[in-house]
mmCIF file of C-alpha atoms in Angstrom:
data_model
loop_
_atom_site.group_PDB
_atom_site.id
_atom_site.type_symbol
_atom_site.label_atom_id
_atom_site.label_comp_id
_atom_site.label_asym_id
_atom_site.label_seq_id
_atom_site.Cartn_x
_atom_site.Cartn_y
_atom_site.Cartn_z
ATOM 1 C CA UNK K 839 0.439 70.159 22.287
ATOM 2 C CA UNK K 840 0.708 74.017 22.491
ATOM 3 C CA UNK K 841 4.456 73.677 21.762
ATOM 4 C CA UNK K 842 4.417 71.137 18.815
ATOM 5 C CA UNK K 843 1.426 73.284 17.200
ATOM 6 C CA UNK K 844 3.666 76.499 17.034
ATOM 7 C CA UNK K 845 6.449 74.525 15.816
ATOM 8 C CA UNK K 846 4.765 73.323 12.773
ATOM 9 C CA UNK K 847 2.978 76.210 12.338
ATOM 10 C CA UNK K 848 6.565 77.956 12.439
ATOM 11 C CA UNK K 849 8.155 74.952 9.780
ATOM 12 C CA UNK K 850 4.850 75.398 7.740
ATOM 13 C CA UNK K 851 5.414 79.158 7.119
ATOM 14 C CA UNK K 852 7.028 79.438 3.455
ATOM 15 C CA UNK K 853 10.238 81.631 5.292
ATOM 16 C CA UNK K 854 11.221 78.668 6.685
ATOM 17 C CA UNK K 855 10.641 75.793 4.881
ATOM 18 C CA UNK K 856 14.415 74.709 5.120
ATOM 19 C CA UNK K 857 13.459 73.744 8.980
ATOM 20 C CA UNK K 858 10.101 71.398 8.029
ATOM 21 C CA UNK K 859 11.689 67.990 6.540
ATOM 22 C CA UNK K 860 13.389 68.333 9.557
ATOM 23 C CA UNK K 861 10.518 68.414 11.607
ATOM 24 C CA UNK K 862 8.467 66.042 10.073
ATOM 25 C CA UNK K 863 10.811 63.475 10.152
ATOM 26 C CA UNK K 864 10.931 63.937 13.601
ATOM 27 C CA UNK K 865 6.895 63.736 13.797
ATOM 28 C CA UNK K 866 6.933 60.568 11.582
ATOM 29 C CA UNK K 867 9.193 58.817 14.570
ATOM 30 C CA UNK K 868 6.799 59.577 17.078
ATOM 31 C CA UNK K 869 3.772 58.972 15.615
ATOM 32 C CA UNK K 870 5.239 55.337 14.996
ATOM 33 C CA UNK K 871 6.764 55.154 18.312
ATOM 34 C CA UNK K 872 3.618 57.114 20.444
ATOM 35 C CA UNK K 873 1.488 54.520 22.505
ATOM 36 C CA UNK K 874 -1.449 56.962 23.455
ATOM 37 C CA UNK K 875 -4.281 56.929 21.000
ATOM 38 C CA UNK K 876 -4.638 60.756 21.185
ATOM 39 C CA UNK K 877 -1.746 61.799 21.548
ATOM 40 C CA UNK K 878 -0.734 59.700 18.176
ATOM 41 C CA UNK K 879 -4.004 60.949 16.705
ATOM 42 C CA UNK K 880 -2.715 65.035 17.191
ATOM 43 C CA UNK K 881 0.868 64.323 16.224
ATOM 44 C CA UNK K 882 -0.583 62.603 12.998
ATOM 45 C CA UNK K 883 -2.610 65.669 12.526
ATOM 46 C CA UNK K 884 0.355 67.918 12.728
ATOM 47 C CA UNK K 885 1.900 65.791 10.342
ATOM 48 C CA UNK K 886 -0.405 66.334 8.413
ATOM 49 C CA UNK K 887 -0.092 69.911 8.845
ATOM 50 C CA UNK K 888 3.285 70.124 7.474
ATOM 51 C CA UNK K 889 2.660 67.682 4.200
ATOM 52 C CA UNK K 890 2.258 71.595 2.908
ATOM 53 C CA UNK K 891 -0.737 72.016 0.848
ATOM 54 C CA UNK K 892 0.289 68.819 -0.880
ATOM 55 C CA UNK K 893 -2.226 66.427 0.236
ATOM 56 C CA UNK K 894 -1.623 62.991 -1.636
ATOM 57 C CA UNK K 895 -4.568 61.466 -3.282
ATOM 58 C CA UNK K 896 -6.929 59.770 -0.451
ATOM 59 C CA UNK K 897 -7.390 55.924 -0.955
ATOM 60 C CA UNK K 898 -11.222 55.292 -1.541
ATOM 61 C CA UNK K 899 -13.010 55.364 1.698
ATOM 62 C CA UNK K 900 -16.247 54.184 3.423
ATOM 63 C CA UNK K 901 -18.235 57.105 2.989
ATOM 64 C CA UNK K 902 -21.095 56.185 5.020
ATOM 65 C CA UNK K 903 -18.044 55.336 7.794
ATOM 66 C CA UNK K 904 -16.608 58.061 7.214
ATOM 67 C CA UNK K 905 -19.649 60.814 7.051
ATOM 68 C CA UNK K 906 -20.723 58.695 10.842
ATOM 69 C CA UNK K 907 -17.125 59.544 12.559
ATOM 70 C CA UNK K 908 -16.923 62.936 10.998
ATOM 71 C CA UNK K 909 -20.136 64.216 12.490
ATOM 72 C CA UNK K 910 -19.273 62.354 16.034
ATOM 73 C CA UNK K 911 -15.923 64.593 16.132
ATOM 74 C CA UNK K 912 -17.041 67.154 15.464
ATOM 75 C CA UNK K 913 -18.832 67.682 18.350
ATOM 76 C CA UNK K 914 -15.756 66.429 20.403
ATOM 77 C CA UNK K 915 -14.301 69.601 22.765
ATOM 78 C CA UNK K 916 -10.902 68.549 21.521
ATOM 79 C CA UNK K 917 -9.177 70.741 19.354
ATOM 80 C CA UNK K 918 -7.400 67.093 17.164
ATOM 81 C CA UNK K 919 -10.803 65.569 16.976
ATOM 82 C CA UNK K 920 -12.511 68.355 15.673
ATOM 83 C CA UNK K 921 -9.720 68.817 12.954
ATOM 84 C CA UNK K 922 -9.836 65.227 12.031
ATOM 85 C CA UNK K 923 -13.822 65.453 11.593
ATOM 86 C CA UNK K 924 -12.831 68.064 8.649
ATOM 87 C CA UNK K 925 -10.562 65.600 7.263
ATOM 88 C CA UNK K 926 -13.136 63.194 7.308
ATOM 89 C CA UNK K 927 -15.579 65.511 5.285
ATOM 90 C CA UNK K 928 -13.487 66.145 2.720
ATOM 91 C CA UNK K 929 -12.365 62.664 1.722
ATOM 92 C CA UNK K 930 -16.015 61.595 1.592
ATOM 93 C CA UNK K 931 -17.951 64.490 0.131
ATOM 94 C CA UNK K 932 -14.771 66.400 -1.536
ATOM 95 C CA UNK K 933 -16.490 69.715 -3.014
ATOM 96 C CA UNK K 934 -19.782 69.108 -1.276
ATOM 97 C CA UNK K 935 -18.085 69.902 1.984
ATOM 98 C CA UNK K 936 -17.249 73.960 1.039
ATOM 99 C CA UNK K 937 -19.919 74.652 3.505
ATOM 100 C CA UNK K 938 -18.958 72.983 6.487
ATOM 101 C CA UNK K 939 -15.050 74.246 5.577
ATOM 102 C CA UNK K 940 -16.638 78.247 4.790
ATOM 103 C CA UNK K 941 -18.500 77.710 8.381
ATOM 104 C CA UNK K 942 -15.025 76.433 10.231
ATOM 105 C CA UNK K 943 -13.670 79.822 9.385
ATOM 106 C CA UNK K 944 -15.479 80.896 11.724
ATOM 107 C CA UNK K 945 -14.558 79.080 14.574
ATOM 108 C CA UNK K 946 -12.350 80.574 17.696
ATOM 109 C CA UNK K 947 -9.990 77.829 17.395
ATOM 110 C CA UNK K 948 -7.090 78.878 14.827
ATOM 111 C CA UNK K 949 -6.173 75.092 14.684
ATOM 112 C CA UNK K 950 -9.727 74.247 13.604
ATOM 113 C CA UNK K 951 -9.639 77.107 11.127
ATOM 114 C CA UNK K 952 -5.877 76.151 9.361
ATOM 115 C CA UNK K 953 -7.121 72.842 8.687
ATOM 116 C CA UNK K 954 -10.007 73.516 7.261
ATOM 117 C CA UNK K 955 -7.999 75.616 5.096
ATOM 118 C CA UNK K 956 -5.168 73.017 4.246
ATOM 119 C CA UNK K 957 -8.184 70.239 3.773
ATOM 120 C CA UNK K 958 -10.155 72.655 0.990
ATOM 121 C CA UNK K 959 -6.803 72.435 -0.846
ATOM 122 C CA UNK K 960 -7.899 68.889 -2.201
ATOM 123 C CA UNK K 961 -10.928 70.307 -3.947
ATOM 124 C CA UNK K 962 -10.438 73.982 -4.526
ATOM 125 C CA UNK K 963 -11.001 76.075 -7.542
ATOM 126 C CA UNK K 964 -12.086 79.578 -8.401
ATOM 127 C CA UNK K 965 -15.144 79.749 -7.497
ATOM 128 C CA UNK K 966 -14.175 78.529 -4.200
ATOM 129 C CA UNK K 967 -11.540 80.935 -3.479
ATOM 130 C CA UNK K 968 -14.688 83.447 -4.364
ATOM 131 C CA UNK K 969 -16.536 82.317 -1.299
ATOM 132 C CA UNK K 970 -14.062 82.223 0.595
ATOM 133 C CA UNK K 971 -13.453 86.226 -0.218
ATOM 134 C CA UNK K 972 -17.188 86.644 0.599
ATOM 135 C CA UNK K 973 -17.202 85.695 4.161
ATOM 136 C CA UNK K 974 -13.799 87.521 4.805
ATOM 137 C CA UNK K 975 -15.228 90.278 5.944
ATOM 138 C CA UNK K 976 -16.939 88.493 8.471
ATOM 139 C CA UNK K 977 -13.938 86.868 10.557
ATOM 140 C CA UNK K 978 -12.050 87.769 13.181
ATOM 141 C CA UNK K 979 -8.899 89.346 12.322
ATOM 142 C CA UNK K 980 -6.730 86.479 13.001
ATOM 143 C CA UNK K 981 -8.751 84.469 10.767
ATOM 144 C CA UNK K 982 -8.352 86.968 8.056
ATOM 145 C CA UNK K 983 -4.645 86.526 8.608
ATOM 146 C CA UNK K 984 -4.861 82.895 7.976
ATOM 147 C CA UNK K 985 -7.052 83.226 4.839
ATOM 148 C CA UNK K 986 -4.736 85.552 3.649
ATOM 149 C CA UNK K 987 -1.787 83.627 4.357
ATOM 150 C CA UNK K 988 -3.839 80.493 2.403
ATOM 151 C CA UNK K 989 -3.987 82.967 -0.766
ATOM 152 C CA UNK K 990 -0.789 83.927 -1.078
ATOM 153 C CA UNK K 991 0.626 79.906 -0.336
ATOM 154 C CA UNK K 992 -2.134 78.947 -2.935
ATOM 155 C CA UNK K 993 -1.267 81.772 -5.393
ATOM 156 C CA UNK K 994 -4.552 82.888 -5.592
ATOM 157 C CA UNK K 995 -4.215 85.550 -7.380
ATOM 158 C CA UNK K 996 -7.915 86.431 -8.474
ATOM 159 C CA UNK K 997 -7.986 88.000 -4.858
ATOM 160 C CA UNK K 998 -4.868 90.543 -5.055
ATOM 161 C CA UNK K 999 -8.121 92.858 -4.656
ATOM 162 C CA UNK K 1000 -8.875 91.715 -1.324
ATOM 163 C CA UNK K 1001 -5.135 91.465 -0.234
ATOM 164 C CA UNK K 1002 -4.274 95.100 -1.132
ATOM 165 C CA UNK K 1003 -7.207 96.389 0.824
ATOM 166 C CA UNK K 1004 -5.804 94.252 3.635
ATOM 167 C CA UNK K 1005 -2.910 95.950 3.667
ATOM 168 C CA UNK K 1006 -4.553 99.047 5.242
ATOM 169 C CA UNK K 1007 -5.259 96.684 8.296
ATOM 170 C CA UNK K 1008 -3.295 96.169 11.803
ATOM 171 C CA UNK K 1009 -1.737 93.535 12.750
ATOM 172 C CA UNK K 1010 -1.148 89.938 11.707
ATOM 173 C CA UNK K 1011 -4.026 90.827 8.682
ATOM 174 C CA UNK K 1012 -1.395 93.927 7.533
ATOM 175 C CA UNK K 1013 1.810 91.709 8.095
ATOM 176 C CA UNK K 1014 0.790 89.026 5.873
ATOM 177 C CA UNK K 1015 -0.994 90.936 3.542
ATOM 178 C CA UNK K 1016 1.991 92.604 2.822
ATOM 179 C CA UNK K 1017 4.363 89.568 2.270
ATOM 180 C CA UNK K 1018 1.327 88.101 -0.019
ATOM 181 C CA UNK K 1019 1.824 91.465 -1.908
ATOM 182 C CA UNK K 1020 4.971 91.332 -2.449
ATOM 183 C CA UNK K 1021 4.797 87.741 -3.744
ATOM 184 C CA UNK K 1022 2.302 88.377 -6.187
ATOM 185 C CA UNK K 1023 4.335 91.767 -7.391
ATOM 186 C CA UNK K 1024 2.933 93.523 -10.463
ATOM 187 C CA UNK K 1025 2.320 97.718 -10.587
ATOM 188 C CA UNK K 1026 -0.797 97.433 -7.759
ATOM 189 C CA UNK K 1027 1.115 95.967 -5.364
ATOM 190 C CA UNK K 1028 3.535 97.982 -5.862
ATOM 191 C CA UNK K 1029 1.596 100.762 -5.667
ATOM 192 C CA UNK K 1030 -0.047 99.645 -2.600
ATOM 193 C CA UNK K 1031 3.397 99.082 -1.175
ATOM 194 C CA UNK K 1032 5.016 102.591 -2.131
ATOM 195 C CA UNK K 1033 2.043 104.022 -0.335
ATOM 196 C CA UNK K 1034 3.024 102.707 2.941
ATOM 197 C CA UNK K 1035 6.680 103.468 2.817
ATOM 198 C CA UNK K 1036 5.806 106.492 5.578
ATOM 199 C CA UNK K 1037 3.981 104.615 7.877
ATOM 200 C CA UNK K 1038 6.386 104.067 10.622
ATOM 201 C CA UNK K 1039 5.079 100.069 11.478
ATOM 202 C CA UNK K 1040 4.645 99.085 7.949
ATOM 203 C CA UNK K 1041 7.340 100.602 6.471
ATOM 204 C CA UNK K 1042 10.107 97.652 6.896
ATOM 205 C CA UNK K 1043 8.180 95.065 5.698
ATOM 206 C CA UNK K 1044 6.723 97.233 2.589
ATOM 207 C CA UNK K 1045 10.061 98.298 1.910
ATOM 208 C CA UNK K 1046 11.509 94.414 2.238
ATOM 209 C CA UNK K 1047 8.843 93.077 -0.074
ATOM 210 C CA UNK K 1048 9.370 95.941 -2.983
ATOM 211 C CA UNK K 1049 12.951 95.054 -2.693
ATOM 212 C CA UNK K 1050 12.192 91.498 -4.216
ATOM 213 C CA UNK K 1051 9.150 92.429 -6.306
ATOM 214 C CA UNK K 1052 10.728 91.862 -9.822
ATOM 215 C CA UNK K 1053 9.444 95.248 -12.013
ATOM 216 C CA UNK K 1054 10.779 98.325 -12.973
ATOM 217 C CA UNK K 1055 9.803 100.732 -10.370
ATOM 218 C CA UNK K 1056 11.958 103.398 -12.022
ATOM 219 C CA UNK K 1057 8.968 106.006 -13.080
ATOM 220 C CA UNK K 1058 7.214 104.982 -9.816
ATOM 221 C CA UNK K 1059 10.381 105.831 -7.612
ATOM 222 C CA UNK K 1060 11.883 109.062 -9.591
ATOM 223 C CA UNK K 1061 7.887 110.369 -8.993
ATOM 224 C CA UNK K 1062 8.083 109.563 -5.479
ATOM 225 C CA UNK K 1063 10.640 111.056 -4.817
ATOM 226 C CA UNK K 1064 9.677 114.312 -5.946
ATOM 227 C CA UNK K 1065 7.025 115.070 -3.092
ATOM 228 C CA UNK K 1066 8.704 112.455 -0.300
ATOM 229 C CA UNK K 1067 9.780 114.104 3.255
ATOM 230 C CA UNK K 1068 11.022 112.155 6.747
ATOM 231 C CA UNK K 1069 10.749 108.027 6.994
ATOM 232 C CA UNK K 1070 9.062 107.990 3.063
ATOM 233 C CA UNK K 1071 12.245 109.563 1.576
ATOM 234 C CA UNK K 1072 14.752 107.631 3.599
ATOM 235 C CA UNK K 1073 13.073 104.689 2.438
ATOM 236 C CA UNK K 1074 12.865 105.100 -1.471
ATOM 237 C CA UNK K 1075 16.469 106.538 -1.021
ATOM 238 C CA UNK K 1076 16.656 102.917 -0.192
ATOM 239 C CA UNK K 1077 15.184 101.211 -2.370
ATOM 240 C CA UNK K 1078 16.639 103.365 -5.203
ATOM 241 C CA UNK K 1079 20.117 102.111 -4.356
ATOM 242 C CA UNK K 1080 18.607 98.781 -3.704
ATOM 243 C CA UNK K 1081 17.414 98.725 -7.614
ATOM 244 C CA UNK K 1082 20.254 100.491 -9.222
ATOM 245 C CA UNK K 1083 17.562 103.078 -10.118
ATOM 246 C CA UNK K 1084 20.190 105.558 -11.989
ATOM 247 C CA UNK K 1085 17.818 107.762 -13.214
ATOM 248 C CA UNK K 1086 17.579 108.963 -9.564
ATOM 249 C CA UNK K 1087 21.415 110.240 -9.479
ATOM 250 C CA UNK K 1088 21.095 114.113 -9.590
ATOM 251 C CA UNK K 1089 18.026 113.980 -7.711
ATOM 252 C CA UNK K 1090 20.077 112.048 -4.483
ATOM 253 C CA UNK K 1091 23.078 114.243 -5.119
ATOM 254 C CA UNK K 1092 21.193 117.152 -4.905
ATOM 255 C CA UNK K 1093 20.118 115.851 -1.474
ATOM 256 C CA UNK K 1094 23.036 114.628 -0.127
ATOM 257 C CA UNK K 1095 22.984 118.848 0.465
ATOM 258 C CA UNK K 1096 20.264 118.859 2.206
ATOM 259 C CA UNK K 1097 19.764 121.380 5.539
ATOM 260 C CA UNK K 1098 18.074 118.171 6.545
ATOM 261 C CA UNK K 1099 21.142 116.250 8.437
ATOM 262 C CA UNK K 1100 19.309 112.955 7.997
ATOM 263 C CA UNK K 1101 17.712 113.545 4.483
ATOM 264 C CA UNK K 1102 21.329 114.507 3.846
ATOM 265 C CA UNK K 1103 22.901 111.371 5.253
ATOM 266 C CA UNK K 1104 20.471 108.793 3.784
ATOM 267 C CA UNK K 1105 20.835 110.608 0.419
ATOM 268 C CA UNK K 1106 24.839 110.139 0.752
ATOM 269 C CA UNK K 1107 24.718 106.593 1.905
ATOM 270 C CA UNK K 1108 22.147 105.849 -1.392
ATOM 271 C CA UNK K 1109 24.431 107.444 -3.246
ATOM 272 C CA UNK K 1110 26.736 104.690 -4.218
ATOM 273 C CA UNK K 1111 23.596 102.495 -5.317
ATOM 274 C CA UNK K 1112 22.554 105.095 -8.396
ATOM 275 C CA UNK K 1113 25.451 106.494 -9.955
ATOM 276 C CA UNK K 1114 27.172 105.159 -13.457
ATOM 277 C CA UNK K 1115 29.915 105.721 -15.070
ATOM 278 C CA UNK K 1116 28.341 109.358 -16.695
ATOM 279 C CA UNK K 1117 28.342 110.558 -13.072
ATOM 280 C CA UNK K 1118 32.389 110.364 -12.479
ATOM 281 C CA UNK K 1119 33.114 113.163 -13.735
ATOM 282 C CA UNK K 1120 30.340 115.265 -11.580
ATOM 283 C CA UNK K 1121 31.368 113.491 -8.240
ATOM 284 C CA UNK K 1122 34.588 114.642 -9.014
ATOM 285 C CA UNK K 1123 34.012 118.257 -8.946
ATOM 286 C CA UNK K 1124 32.028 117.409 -5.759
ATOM 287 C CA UNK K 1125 34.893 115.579 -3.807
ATOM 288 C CA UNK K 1126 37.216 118.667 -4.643
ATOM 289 C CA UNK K 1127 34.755 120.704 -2.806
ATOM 290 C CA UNK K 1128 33.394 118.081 -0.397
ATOM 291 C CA UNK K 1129 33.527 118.917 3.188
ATOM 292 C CA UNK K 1130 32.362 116.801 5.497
ATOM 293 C CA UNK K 1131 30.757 114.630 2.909
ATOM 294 C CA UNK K 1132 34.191 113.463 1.492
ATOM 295 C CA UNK K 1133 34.486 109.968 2.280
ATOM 296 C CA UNK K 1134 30.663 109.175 1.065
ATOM 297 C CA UNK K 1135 31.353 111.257 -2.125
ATOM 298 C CA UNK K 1136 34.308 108.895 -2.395
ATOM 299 C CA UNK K 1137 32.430 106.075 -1.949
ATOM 300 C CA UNK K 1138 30.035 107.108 -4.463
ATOM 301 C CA UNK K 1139 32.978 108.073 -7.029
ATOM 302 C CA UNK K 1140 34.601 104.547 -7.165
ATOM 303 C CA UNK K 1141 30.869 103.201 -7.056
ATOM 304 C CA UNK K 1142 30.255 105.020 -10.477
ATOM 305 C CA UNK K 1143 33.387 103.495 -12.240
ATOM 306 C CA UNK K 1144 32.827 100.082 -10.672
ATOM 307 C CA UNK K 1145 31.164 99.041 -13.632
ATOM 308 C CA UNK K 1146 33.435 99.705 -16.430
ATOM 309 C CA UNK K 1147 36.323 97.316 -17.357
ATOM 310 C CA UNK K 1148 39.815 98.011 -15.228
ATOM 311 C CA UNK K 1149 41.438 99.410 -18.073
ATOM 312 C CA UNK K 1150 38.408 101.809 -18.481
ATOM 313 C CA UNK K 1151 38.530 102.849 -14.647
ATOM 314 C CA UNK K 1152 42.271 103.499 -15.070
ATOM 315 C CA UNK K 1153 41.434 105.804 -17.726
ATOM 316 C CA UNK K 1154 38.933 107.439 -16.047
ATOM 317 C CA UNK K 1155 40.594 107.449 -12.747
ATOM 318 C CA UNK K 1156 43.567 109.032 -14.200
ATOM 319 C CA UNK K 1157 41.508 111.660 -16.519
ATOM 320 C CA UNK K 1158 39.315 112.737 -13.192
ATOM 321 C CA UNK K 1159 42.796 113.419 -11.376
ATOM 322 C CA UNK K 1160 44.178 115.353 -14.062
ATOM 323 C CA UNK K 1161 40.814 117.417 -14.070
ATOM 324 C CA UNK K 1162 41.536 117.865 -10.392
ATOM 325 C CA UNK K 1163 44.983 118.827 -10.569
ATOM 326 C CA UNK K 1164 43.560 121.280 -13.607
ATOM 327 C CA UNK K 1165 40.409 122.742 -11.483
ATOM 328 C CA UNK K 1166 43.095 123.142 -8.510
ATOM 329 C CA UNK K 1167 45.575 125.439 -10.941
ATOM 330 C CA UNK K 1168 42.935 126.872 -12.514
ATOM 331 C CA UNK K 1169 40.906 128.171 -9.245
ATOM 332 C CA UNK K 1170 43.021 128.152 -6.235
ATOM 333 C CA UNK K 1171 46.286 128.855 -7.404
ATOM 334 C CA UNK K 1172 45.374 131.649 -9.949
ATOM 335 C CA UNK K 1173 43.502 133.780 -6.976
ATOM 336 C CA UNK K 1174 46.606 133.507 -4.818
ATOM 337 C CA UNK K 1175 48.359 134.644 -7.692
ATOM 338 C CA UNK K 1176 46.188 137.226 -8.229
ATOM 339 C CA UNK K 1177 45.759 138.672 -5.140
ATOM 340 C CA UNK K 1178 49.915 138.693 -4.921
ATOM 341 C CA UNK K 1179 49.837 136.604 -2.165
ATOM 342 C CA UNK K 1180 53.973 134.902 -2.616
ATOM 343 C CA UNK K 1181 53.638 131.368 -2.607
ATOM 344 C CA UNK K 1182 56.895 129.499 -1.131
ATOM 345 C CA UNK K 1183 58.546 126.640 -1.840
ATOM 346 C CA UNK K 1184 57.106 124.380 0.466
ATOM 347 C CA UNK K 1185 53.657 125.407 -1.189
ATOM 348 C CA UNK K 1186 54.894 125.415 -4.571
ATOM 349 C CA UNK K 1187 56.501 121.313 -3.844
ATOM 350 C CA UNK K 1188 53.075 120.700 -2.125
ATOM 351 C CA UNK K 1189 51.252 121.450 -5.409
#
């Protein structure tokens, strides 16, 4: 039961929903096939489980029946039971049974918990979702996890208040507070997100979620970047090249010289991610003086042409090699000319 639990709890996660029709048609067959009451009874439930947060209409029921069984299994000691008393509740008192669903969050068992969750889905509104947020602070922190996780598969958005704060958590609570963020978007979470681009645990999954967050982060970034040192400025180096944010370009160049070896190397390989077409003729100039640097300045070079038509990068391409060949005549060769040093012929042909 342990196993099959996890499994759907895995298919039921929104990541990897490509896995759950899958699974369920493999829960369907057993169900049908299963001989042992309980046993059928929890593999229904999981079934259940994975139907995700689309509960189909429930036919009219007995509710006197109904109300009877419920309250007899919920005192059962197994975890299926309990779950289906829940059921039970809601598809005789719908609304009415907020209470007994608000008190469930409370429970130890996460199983217990999850379906209360996924069984208030048949009845729940905003002012639901409200009490809900007013017993948060009250659970355990795996609960808080799950409630968090209901919001953002919900869309709840009324309570980005209470998932930002979340994000300050540990855990499971920070983790999918995070990824609820990030699926909401907008310029709080994505404040809320920048702010965690330091912290060495939180970092990757802050920086994965403003990756996808669809807004201009532009201002947000270029400010950023002004004050960032260590993991925070390796990570909105990132996420500048992630975003095409060219308004960054100078200000990663400019690093890419950095006394910092790894400030210097993250700048160089964001680089290629921020420069346009205005920027060729700058990285040029740098390449002819690149040292060890060359082969990202290169990079970064073809990266700023990429975007122009080929006959436009042709153009280009050939004007920033005659401005080479020029800067090369008009620098190195004039001071050993100057300084009478007698350049051969071997020189002279390499030129």
């Amino acid at each position: 039961e342990y196993a099959i639990s996890g499994l759907v709890n895995y298919v039921g996660d929104p990541a990897n929903k490509a896995y759950r029709e899958t699974v369920r048609a493999a829960l369907e067959k057993s169900v049908a096939d299963c001989k042992d009451a309980n046993l059928k009874a929890f593999l229904a439930e999981q079934l259940r489980f994975i139907t995700p947060y689309e509960v189909p209409a429930a036919p009219a029921v007995d509710v006197k029946a109904a109300l009877k069984e419920a309250k007899t299994l919920a005192k059962s000691k197994k975890s299926n039971e309990r779950c289906k008393s829940l059921w039970l509740y809601v598809d005789a008192q719908g609304a009415k049974s907020a209470k007994i669903i608000l008190a469930a969050l409370k429970d130890s068992d996460r199983a217990y918990r999850t379906t209360a969750l996924r069984a208030s889905t048949t009845f729940a509104d905003e002012a639901f979702y409200a009490e809900v947020a007013k017993v948060f602070p009250k659970l355990s922190a795996e609960a808080k996890a799950d409630v968090i996780d209901y919001f953002g598969v919900n869309n709840v958005k009324s309570q980005m208040d209470l998932v930002l704060g979340a994000v300050a958590a540990e855990g499971e609570v920070a983790a999918n507070a995070i990824a609820v963020a990030s699926k909401f978007g907008g310029e709080k979470a994505a404040d809320a997100l920048l702010a965690l681009l330091g912290d060495e645990k939180k970092a990757p999954a802050a920086l994965k979620g403003l990756k996808s967050i669809k807004l201009d982060l532009t201002e947000k970034v270029v400010a950023a970047l002004a004050d960032a040192k260590g993991l925070e400025m390796d990570n909105l180096l990132a996420l500048a090249a992630n975003k095409r944010i060219y308004e960054t370009a100078n200000a990663v160049l400019a690093l890419t010289e950095s006394k910092d070896v790894k400030v210097a190397e993250a700048a160089l390989k964001a680089l290629p991610g921020v420069v346009a077409p205005a920027d060729a003729a700058t990285l040029a100039k740098k390449v002819d003086a690149a040292g060890a640097n060359l082969a990202g300045l290169q990079a970064a070079l073809k990266a700023s042409v990429k975007t122009l038509p080929a006959d436009k990068q042709y153009e280009t391409d050939y004007a920033l090699e005659y401005q080479a060949f020029k800067y090369f005549i008009d620098t190195v060769f004039y001071s050993f000319f100057k300084s009478g040093i007698i350049i051969n012929s071997c020189s002279c042909t390499y030129v």
